[in-house]
Amino acid sequence: MILSPFEWTIAKRYMLPGRGEAFIAMVAGISLVAVMLGVAALVIVMSVMNGFRAELMDKIVGLNGHAIVQGYGGRLPQWQDVLKDVRETPGVTRASPLIEQPLLATYNGRVEAVLVRGNLPEDIQRLADKNVLGNLDALQPGAQKVAVGSRLAQNMGARIGDTITIINPQGRSTPFGTVPREIGYEIAAIFEIGIYDYDQAFVVMPIEDAQTLLLTGDQIGMIEITTENPDTVGETLAPIRGRLQGQAIVSDWKTINSSLFEALAVERVAMFVVLSIIVLVAVFNILSSLIMLVRAKTRDIAIMRTMGATRRSILKIFVTAGFLIGALGTGAGLALGFVALAFRQSAVRGVEAITGQELWDPSIRFLTTLPARTDPAEVTTIVIMALVLSFLATLYPAFKAASTDPVQVLRYE
C-alpha cells in the first residue's frame, strides 16, 4: 500500500495527536507498549522452551545415544553377532556395548543410589568436554578407577583420589546366605553433564570392571546406537527390530523419553496460545484508539472529502496510522525479547539475590542453567501474527472514516 505525500502527511499528523487529544495519544501509547510486551513475551518464552527441549535432547541423546538394544533380563546373548549386525545397518554411525546397573555406593558413612555404567574407552572419552576435575585417561581396565557425576561427588563429600565402595547385592553365596559384593574404586575424574538426574547418580567405569563387579562374565546388558538423523531413528532401526524380535528390545530416544518430550510439546503449544492473547488484547487497544481518533477527526475528514480526498485516501490514512502502532510495537518487542534472552541468566541470578529464593532448581528443571534457542521460523511467525492482527484491527475504524458523509457532518457548520 503506497501512500501519496498528502496521505502520508495526514497519517503522521494523526499518529501524533495534539494537546487536546492527549487521551487518544495515551491509549495509542498503551497499545504500542502492549504489543511490545506481548511480542517480547512470546519470543522469550518460546525461545526458552525451544532451548530447554534442545538442551535436554542434546544431553540425553549425547550420553545415551539415539537408541538401545536391550536383552531380556538384562542379558544380551550372542551380543558380538548383534553388535556386528547393528554396525552394518545403513544409517547407523556408532554402536557400542554397554552395561548399566543401579547399585549402591558408600563413602565416609554416606550411602547413595548410583547408576553404574560400563563403557568402552572410546565411549568414556566422549565425556572429555564435560570433565571438570581429574583425568579420564586413568580409567583403564583393572585399574579400579571410576568417574562420577559432580552432584554425586558433592552429595557424598568425595573428591579426586578418594575411594568409594560400590555394593552389588548379588554377591557370593555362603552357608549363611548371600554376601553382597563390595569393591572399592578410586575417583579419577568428576564430570558434569548438566542434567541433574545424571550428575547425581552416574558412576562410569571400563566395561571390563563393570563385568567383574556384576559377575556377568563376558556378557553385556545392552548396545548403544547412534544414527545419522535422530528424527528418523525409528525408520533406520526398523530392520533391526524385525531381526531381533524375541531376542531383544529396541528402544529409541523418542520411546524412552516419550512422556517428557510429549509434555514439553503440549506445554509449548499451550504457552503460545496463552501468550498470543496478550497480543490480541493489544490489538483491541489499537482498535479502540483508532475509533476514538476517527470520532475526534470527523470534521477534519469531512473537510478533506470536500477538498477532493477520496474514500480510498481516507482508508489508507487510518490503516497506516493504526498499522504503524502495531509495527513499532512489534519491532520494539523483538528488540526487548532478544536483549532479555541475552541477559537471561544474569536476570535469574539478580532476582534470586533480591528475593533470596532459588528460581532455577536443577533437581526440578533437569538442567543446571536456563537454556534458550531462538527459532527464526518461529520468530517470523510471531512477527507475521502481530502485524496481521494489527492490520485487521485498523479495518473497521478505517472503513468507518472512509464512509463519513461530508454533507451530514458540515450541514450545521
Short mmCIF file of C-alpha atoms in Angstrom, two decimals:
data_model
loop_
_atom_site.label_atom_id
_atom_site.label_comp_id
_atom_site.label_asym_id
_atom_site.label_seq_id
_atom_site.Cartn_x
_atom_site.Cartn_y
_atom_site.Cartn_z
CA MET A 1 0.00 0.00 0.00
CA ILE A 2 1.77 3.12 -1.28
CA LEU A 3 0.78 6.46 0.22
CA SER A 4 0.88 9.79 -1.58
CA PRO A 5 2.69 12.72 0.11
CA PHE A 6 -0.69 14.13 1.17
CA GLU A 7 -1.83 10.84 2.70
CA TRP A 8 1.50 10.29 4.48
CA THR A 9 1.46 13.83 5.93
CA ILE A 10 -2.03 13.40 7.34
CA ALA A 11 -1.19 9.91 8.69
CA LYS A 12 1.85 11.29 10.56
CA ARG A 13 -0.28 14.10 11.94
CA TYR A 14 -2.84 11.65 13.26
CA MET A 15 -0.16 9.41 14.84
CA LEU A 16 0.94 12.40 16.94
CA PRO A 17 -2.32 13.92 18.25
CA GLY A 18 -2.35 17.47 19.58
CA ARG A 19 -2.69 18.73 23.14
CA GLY A 20 -6.43 18.43 23.16
CA GLU A 21 -6.20 14.76 22.22
CA ALA A 22 -3.83 13.60 24.97
CA PHE A 23 -6.17 10.78 26.00
CA ILE A 24 -6.13 9.35 22.48
CA ALA A 25 -2.33 9.58 22.46
CA MET A 26 -2.18 7.80 25.81
CA VAL A 27 -4.37 4.94 24.55
CA ALA A 28 -2.22 4.64 21.42
CA GLY A 29 0.92 4.56 23.58
CA ILE A 30 -0.59 1.85 25.79
CA SER A 31 -1.40 -0.13 22.64
CA LEU A 32 2.20 0.14 21.44
CA VAL A 33 3.58 -0.97 24.82
CA ALA A 34 1.08 -3.84 25.00
CA VAL A 35 2.10 -5.11 21.55
CA MET A 36 5.76 -4.77 22.55
CA LEU A 37 5.28 -6.78 25.76
CA GLY A 38 3.20 -9.43 24.01
CA VAL A 39 5.75 -9.98 21.23
CA ALA A 40 8.65 -9.93 23.72
CA ALA A 41 6.91 -12.47 25.97
CA LEU A 42 6.27 -14.78 23.01
CA VAL A 43 9.88 -14.55 21.79
CA ILE A 44 11.34 -15.11 25.27
CA VAL A 45 9.08 -17.96 26.34
CA MET A 46 9.17 -19.84 23.03
CA SER A 47 12.98 -19.46 22.79
CA VAL A 48 13.43 -20.73 26.35
CA MET A 49 11.14 -23.70 25.73
CA ASN A 50 12.91 -24.49 22.46
CA GLY A 51 16.23 -24.23 24.26
CA PHE A 52 15.01 -26.44 27.08
CA ARG A 53 13.89 -29.14 24.64
CA ALA A 54 17.03 -28.89 22.52
CA GLU A 55 19.41 -28.91 25.50
CA LEU A 56 17.56 -31.78 27.11
CA MET A 57 17.62 -33.75 23.88
CA ASP A 58 21.30 -33.00 23.20
CA LYS A 59 22.38 -34.04 26.68
CA ILE A 60 20.19 -37.14 26.87
CA VAL A 61 20.99 -38.29 23.34
CA GLY A 62 24.64 -37.26 23.67
CA LEU A 63 25.07 -39.56 26.65
CA ASN A 64 22.69 -42.40 25.83
CA GLY A 65 22.77 -42.41 22.04
CA HIS A 66 19.71 -42.38 19.84
CA ALA A 67 18.59 -45.93 20.69
CA ILE A 68 19.49 -49.02 22.70
CA VAL A 69 19.21 -52.74 22.05
CA GLN A 70 18.47 -54.33 25.42
CA GLY A 71 18.41 -58.02 26.15
CA TYR A 72 15.64 -59.64 28.18
CA GLY A 73 16.53 -59.96 31.85
CA GLY A 74 19.42 -57.53 31.47
CA ARG A 75 21.50 -60.02 29.46
CA LEU A 76 22.13 -59.87 25.71
CA PRO A 77 23.14 -63.31 24.39
CA GLN A 78 25.49 -63.52 21.41
CA TRP A 79 25.97 -59.77 21.66
CA GLN A 80 29.04 -59.83 19.38
CA ASP A 81 26.89 -61.00 16.46
CA VAL A 82 24.17 -58.47 17.30
CA LEU A 83 26.76 -55.68 17.54
CA LYS A 84 28.17 -56.60 14.13
CA ASP A 85 24.68 -56.68 12.63
CA VAL A 86 23.82 -53.25 14.09
CA ARG A 87 27.04 -51.65 12.87
CA GLU A 88 26.38 -52.88 9.33
CA THR A 89 22.87 -51.38 9.27
CA PRO A 90 22.59 -48.38 6.88
CA GLY A 91 22.17 -45.10 8.77
CA VAL A 92 23.93 -46.28 11.95
CA THR A 93 27.04 -44.21 12.71
CA ARG A 94 28.07 -45.80 16.02
CA ALA A 95 27.21 -48.87 18.07
CA SER A 96 28.89 -49.75 21.38
CA PRO A 97 28.35 -52.39 24.06
CA LEU A 98 27.11 -51.01 27.35
CA ILE A 99 26.46 -52.20 30.88
CA GLU A 100 24.12 -50.17 33.07
CA GLN A 101 23.01 -51.27 36.52
CA PRO A 102 21.54 -49.44 39.56
CA LEU A 103 23.58 -50.16 42.69
CA LEU A 104 24.64 -48.53 45.96
CA ALA A 105 27.79 -46.58 46.71
CA THR A 106 29.21 -45.64 50.12
CA TYR A 107 31.86 -43.20 51.26
CA ASN A 108 32.70 -41.98 54.73
CA GLY A 109 29.46 -43.35 56.15
CA ARG A 110 27.25 -41.88 53.42
CA VAL A 111 25.19 -44.09 51.12
CA GLU A 112 23.88 -43.02 47.71
CA ALA A 113 21.92 -44.81 44.99
CA VAL A 114 24.07 -44.83 41.86
CA LEU A 115 23.79 -45.97 38.25
CA VAL A 116 26.94 -47.84 37.24
CA ARG A 117 27.80 -47.59 33.55
CA GLY A 118 30.41 -49.78 31.93
CA ASN A 119 31.74 -48.29 28.68
CA LEU A 120 34.48 -48.87 26.15
CA PRO A 121 37.48 -46.49 26.42
CA GLU A 122 36.40 -44.53 23.31
CA ASP A 123 32.92 -44.06 24.78
CA ILE A 124 34.36 -42.85 28.09
CA GLN A 125 36.34 -40.23 26.17
CA ARG A 126 33.05 -38.77 24.92
CA LEU A 127 32.78 -37.24 28.40
CA ALA A 128 36.03 -35.32 27.87
CA ASP A 129 34.27 -31.99 27.17
CA LYS A 130 32.14 -32.47 30.30
CA ASN A 131 35.04 -33.41 32.59
CA VAL A 132 35.57 -30.79 35.30
CA LEU A 133 38.19 -32.43 37.51
CA GLY A 134 40.68 -35.28 37.19
CA ASN A 135 41.72 -37.32 34.17
CA LEU A 136 39.50 -39.69 32.20
CA ASP A 137 42.57 -41.41 30.71
CA ALA A 138 43.14 -43.02 34.12
CA LEU A 139 40.04 -45.18 33.63
CA GLN A 140 41.76 -48.31 32.37
CA PRO A 141 40.58 -51.93 32.73
CA GLY A 142 41.75 -53.38 36.04
CA ALA A 143 42.88 -50.00 37.45
CA GLN A 144 39.87 -49.87 39.83
CA LYS A 145 39.22 -46.23 38.95
CA VAL A 146 35.92 -44.53 38.08
CA ALA A 147 34.45 -41.17 37.01
CA VAL A 148 31.48 -39.83 38.96
CA GLY A 149 28.94 -37.05 38.43
CA SER A 150 29.55 -33.71 40.10
CA ARG A 151 26.36 -33.81 42.18
CA LEU A 152 27.09 -37.33 43.35
CA ALA A 153 30.59 -36.32 44.45
CA GLN A 154 29.13 -33.29 46.24
CA ASN A 155 26.43 -35.33 47.99
CA MET A 156 28.94 -37.93 49.19
CA GLY A 157 31.61 -35.38 50.06
CA ALA A 158 34.12 -37.23 47.87
CA ARG A 159 36.97 -35.69 45.89
CA ILE A 160 39.57 -36.77 43.35
CA GLY A 161 41.68 -39.56 44.81
CA ASP A 162 39.08 -40.70 47.36
CA THR A 163 37.91 -44.30 47.29
CA ILE A 164 34.21 -45.10 47.18
CA THR A 165 32.76 -48.55 47.75
CA ILE A 166 30.20 -49.90 45.30
CA ILE A 167 27.89 -52.61 46.62
CA ASN A 168 26.39 -55.31 44.41
CA PRO A 169 23.61 -57.15 46.32
CA GLN A 170 24.08 -60.19 44.07
CA GLY A 171 27.27 -61.38 45.72
CA ARG A 172 28.64 -64.79 46.56
CA SER A 173 26.63 -67.49 48.29
CA THR A 174 27.72 -68.75 51.69
CA PRO A 175 26.23 -71.18 54.23
CA PHE A 176 24.83 -68.14 55.98
CA GLY A 177 23.23 -66.68 52.84
CA THR A 178 24.27 -64.35 50.05
CA VAL A 179 27.00 -61.89 50.95
CA PRO A 180 26.83 -58.63 48.93
CA ARG A 181 29.85 -57.92 46.77
CA GLU A 182 31.74 -54.77 47.79
CA ILE A 183 34.58 -53.30 45.71
CA GLY A 184 36.45 -50.06 46.30
CA TYR A 185 37.12 -47.71 43.38
CA GLU A 186 39.27 -44.60 43.32
CA ILE A 187 37.65 -41.45 41.89
CA ALA A 188 39.85 -40.47 38.95
CA ALA A 189 37.55 -37.89 37.34
CA ILE A 190 34.45 -35.81 38.07
CA PHE A 191 32.17 -34.79 35.18
CA GLU A 192 29.14 -32.54 34.84
CA ILE A 193 26.69 -33.39 32.07
CA GLY A 194 24.25 -30.63 33.01
CA ILE A 195 21.27 -32.89 33.75
CA TYR A 196 20.68 -33.14 37.48
CA ASP A 197 19.47 -36.75 37.48
CA TYR A 198 22.61 -37.89 35.63
CA ASP A 199 25.09 -35.80 37.60
CA GLN A 200 23.78 -37.12 40.92
CA ALA A 201 23.76 -40.82 40.00
CA PHE A 202 26.23 -41.83 37.27
CA VAL A 203 29.40 -43.78 38.00
CA VAL A 204 31.34 -44.56 34.82
CA MET A 205 33.96 -47.31 34.61
CA PRO A 206 35.57 -49.53 31.94
CA ILE A 207 33.23 -52.25 30.75
CA GLU A 208 35.57 -54.99 31.95
CA ASP A 209 35.46 -53.64 35.51
CA ALA A 210 31.66 -53.48 35.34
CA GLN A 211 31.54 -57.12 34.25
CA THR A 212 33.75 -58.06 37.19
CA LEU A 213 31.63 -56.07 39.64
CA LEU A 214 28.35 -57.54 38.39
CA LEU A 215 29.70 -61.08 37.89
CA THR A 216 28.38 -61.24 34.34
CA GLY A 217 31.44 -62.77 32.71
CA ASP A 218 31.69 -61.71 29.08
CA GLN A 219 28.01 -60.76 28.81
CA ILE A 220 26.64 -57.24 28.45
CA GLY A 221 23.23 -55.72 29.06
CA MET A 222 22.65 -53.54 26.01
CA ILE A 223 24.08 -51.95 22.87
CA GLU A 224 24.03 -48.17 22.48
CA ILE A 225 23.29 -46.88 18.97
CA THR A 226 23.80 -43.51 17.30
CA THR A 227 22.23 -42.81 13.89
CA GLU A 228 22.76 -40.17 11.22
CA ASN A 229 19.44 -38.47 11.92
CA PRO A 230 17.79 -38.77 15.37
CA ASP A 231 14.40 -37.76 13.95
CA THR A 232 14.32 -40.82 11.64
CA VAL A 233 15.79 -43.28 14.13
CA GLY A 234 12.62 -45.41 14.02
CA GLU A 235 12.85 -45.95 10.26
CA THR A 236 16.62 -46.59 10.45
CA LEU A 237 16.27 -49.30 13.09
CA ALA A 238 13.14 -50.96 11.66
CA PRO A 239 15.15 -53.81 10.05
CA ILE A 240 16.98 -54.48 13.33
CA ARG A 241 13.69 -54.68 15.23
CA GLY A 242 12.49 -57.35 12.85
CA ARG A 243 15.64 -59.46 13.09
CA LEU A 244 15.88 -59.23 16.90
CA GLN A 245 12.23 -59.87 17.64
CA GLY A 246 12.01 -62.30 20.56
CA GLN A 247 15.70 -61.83 21.45
CA ALA A 248 15.97 -58.19 22.48
CA ILE A 249 14.04 -54.94 22.74
CA VAL A 250 14.99 -51.99 20.50
CA SER A 251 14.02 -48.66 22.09
CA ASP A 252 14.78 -45.26 20.58
CA TRP A 253 15.08 -41.93 22.39
CA LYS A 254 11.53 -40.97 21.45
CA THR A 255 10.14 -44.05 23.20
CA ILE A 256 12.41 -43.87 26.24
CA ASN A 257 11.65 -40.19 26.90
CA SER A 258 8.22 -40.03 25.27
CA SER A 259 6.33 -38.72 28.33
CA LEU A 260 8.85 -35.93 28.90
CA PHE A 261 9.01 -34.67 25.32
CA GLU A 262 5.24 -35.02 24.79
CA ALA A 263 4.66 -32.93 27.92
CA LEU A 264 7.08 -30.31 26.61
CA ALA A 265 5.28 -30.23 23.24
CA VAL A 266 1.85 -29.77 24.85
CA GLU A 267 3.18 -27.07 27.18
CA ARG A 268 4.84 -25.30 24.25
CA VAL A 269 1.57 -25.08 22.30
CA ALA A 270 -0.37 -24.03 25.39
CA MET A 271 2.10 -21.25 26.21
CA PHE A 272 1.99 -19.95 22.62
CA VAL A 273 -1.81 -19.76 22.69
CA VAL A 274 -1.95 -18.11 26.12
CA LEU A 275 0.72 -15.53 25.33
CA SER A 276 -0.89 -14.76 21.96
CA ILE A 277 -3.86 -13.46 23.93
CA ILE A 278 -1.62 -10.61 25.16
CA VAL A 279 -1.06 -9.55 21.55
CA LEU A 280 -4.79 -9.88 20.88
CA VAL A 281 -5.59 -7.60 23.83
CA ALA A 282 -3.06 -5.06 22.50
CA VAL A 283 -4.76 -5.21 19.10
CA PHE A 284 -8.11 -4.35 20.71
CA ASN A 285 -6.38 -1.33 22.24
CA ILE A 286 -5.32 -0.26 18.73
CA LEU A 287 -8.92 -0.71 17.60
CA SER A 288 -10.31 1.44 20.43
CA SER A 289 -7.71 4.21 19.97
CA LEU A 290 -8.48 4.40 16.24
CA ILE A 291 -12.22 4.53 16.89
CA MET A 292 -11.70 7.46 19.25
CA LEU A 293 -9.40 9.13 16.71
CA VAL A 294 -11.98 8.78 13.94
CA ARG A 295 -14.69 10.30 16.15
CA ALA A 296 -12.38 13.18 17.10
CA LYS A 297 -11.42 13.83 13.48
CA THR A 298 -14.89 13.53 11.90
CA ARG A 299 -14.95 17.24 10.97
CA ASP A 300 -11.42 17.06 9.52
CA ILE A 301 -12.40 14.02 7.46
CA ALA A 302 -15.45 15.83 6.10
CA ILE A 303 -13.35 18.88 5.12
CA MET A 304 -10.76 16.65 3.38
CA ARG A 305 -13.57 14.92 1.49
CA THR A 306 -14.96 18.28 0.27
CA MET A 307 -11.45 19.28 -0.83
CA GLY A 308 -11.21 16.22 -3.06
CA ALA A 309 -9.81 13.44 -0.86
CA THR A 310 -11.19 10.07 -1.94
CA ARG A 311 -12.63 7.38 0.28
CA ARG A 312 -9.58 5.28 -0.60
CA SER A 313 -7.24 8.00 0.65
CA ILE A 314 -9.09 8.29 3.98
CA LEU A 315 -9.00 4.49 4.30
CA LYS A 316 -5.23 4.36 3.68
CA ILE A 317 -4.56 7.18 6.16
CA PHE A 318 -6.22 5.45 9.11
CA VAL A 319 -4.98 1.98 8.21
CA THR A 320 -1.44 3.36 8.14
CA ALA A 321 -1.86 5.20 11.45
CA GLY A 322 -3.05 2.04 13.24
CA PHE A 323 -0.74 -0.39 11.48
CA LEU A 324 2.35 1.64 12.36
CA ILE A 325 1.47 1.38 16.06
CA GLY A 326 1.46 -2.41 15.72
CA ALA A 327 4.63 -2.43 13.59
CA LEU A 328 6.56 -0.20 16.04
CA GLY A 329 5.36 -2.30 18.96
CA THR A 330 6.41 -5.49 17.18
CA GLY A 331 9.88 -4.14 16.43
CA ALA A 332 10.35 -2.91 19.99
CA GLY A 333 9.11 -6.28 21.29
CA LEU A 334 11.66 -8.17 19.21
CA ALA A 335 14.46 -5.95 20.49
CA LEU A 336 13.29 -6.33 24.09
CA GLY A 337 12.96 -10.10 23.70
CA PHE A 338 16.46 -10.56 22.28
CA VAL A 339 18.00 -8.35 24.98
CA ALA A 340 16.19 -10.31 27.71
CA LEU A 341 17.40 -13.60 26.23
CA ALA A 342 20.99 -12.35 26.07
CA PHE A 343 20.94 -11.48 29.79
CA ARG A 344 18.56 -14.23 30.95
CA GLN A 345 21.00 -15.94 33.31
CA SER A 346 22.06 -12.66 34.89
CA ALA A 347 18.40 -11.74 35.33
CA VAL A 348 17.69 -15.04 37.09
CA ARG A 349 20.65 -14.56 39.43
CA GLY A 350 19.57 -10.97 40.12
CA VAL A 351 16.02 -11.98 41.04
CA GLU A 352 17.39 -14.80 43.22
CA ALA A 353 19.69 -12.34 45.01
CA ILE A 354 16.84 -9.89 45.62
CA THR A 355 14.22 -12.43 46.73
CA GLY A 356 16.54 -14.93 48.39
CA GLN A 357 14.73 -17.74 46.58
CA GLU A 358 16.18 -20.27 44.17
CA LEU A 359 14.25 -19.80 40.91
CA TRP A 360 16.12 -22.43 38.91
CA ASP A 361 16.37 -25.60 40.97
CA PRO A 362 18.32 -28.20 38.91
CA SER A 363 16.64 -31.06 40.77
CA ILE A 364 13.28 -29.89 39.33
CA ARG A 365 14.32 -28.36 36.00
CA PHE A 366 16.66 -31.23 34.93
CA LEU A 367 19.17 -28.68 33.55
CA THR A 368 21.64 -26.64 35.61
CA THR A 369 21.21 -23.39 33.63
CA LEU A 370 18.34 -21.60 31.88
CA PRO A 371 18.65 -22.51 28.18
CA ALA A 372 17.39 -20.62 25.14
CA ARG A 373 17.41 -21.31 21.42
CA THR A 374 15.69 -18.91 19.03
CA ASP A 375 13.99 -20.44 16.01
CA PRO A 376 13.97 -17.95 13.08
CA ALA A 377 10.85 -19.56 11.60
CA GLU A 378 9.03 -19.23 14.91
CA VAL A 379 10.08 -15.60 15.34
CA THR A 380 8.86 -14.91 11.80
CA THR A 381 5.51 -16.49 12.68
CA ILE A 382 5.21 -14.29 15.78
CA VAL A 383 6.02 -11.15 13.77
CA ILE A 384 3.56 -12.01 10.99
CA MET A 385 0.84 -12.82 13.54
CA ALA A 386 1.32 -9.47 15.34
CA LEU A 387 1.35 -7.49 12.09
CA VAL A 388 -1.69 -9.26 10.63
CA LEU A 389 -3.71 -8.76 13.81
CA SER A 390 -2.66 -5.10 13.90
CA PHE A 391 -3.75 -4.66 10.29
CA LEU A 392 -7.11 -6.35 10.87
CA ALA A 393 -7.75 -4.08 13.88
CA THR A 394 -7.46 -0.99 11.67
CA LEU A 395 -10.02 -2.05 9.09
CA TYR A 396 -13.26 -1.24 10.94
CA PRO A 397 -12.25 2.30 12.06
CA ALA A 398 -10.70 2.99 8.64
CA PHE A 399 -13.87 1.93 6.77
CA LYS A 400 -15.94 3.94 9.24
CA ALA A 401 -13.81 7.02 8.50
CA ALA A 402 -13.96 6.43 4.74
CA SER A 403 -17.77 6.20 4.82
CA THR A 404 -18.14 9.62 6.50
CA ASP A 405 -20.70 11.77 4.68
CA PRO A 406 -19.31 15.35 4.50
CA VAL A 407 -22.78 16.78 3.83
CA GLN A 408 -24.19 15.39 7.08
CA VAL A 409 -21.15 16.48 9.11
CA LEU A 410 -20.86 20.03 7.74
CA ARG A 411 -24.56 20.79 7.39
CA TYR A 412 -24.66 22.94 10.55
CA GLU A 413 -21.07 24.27 10.39
#
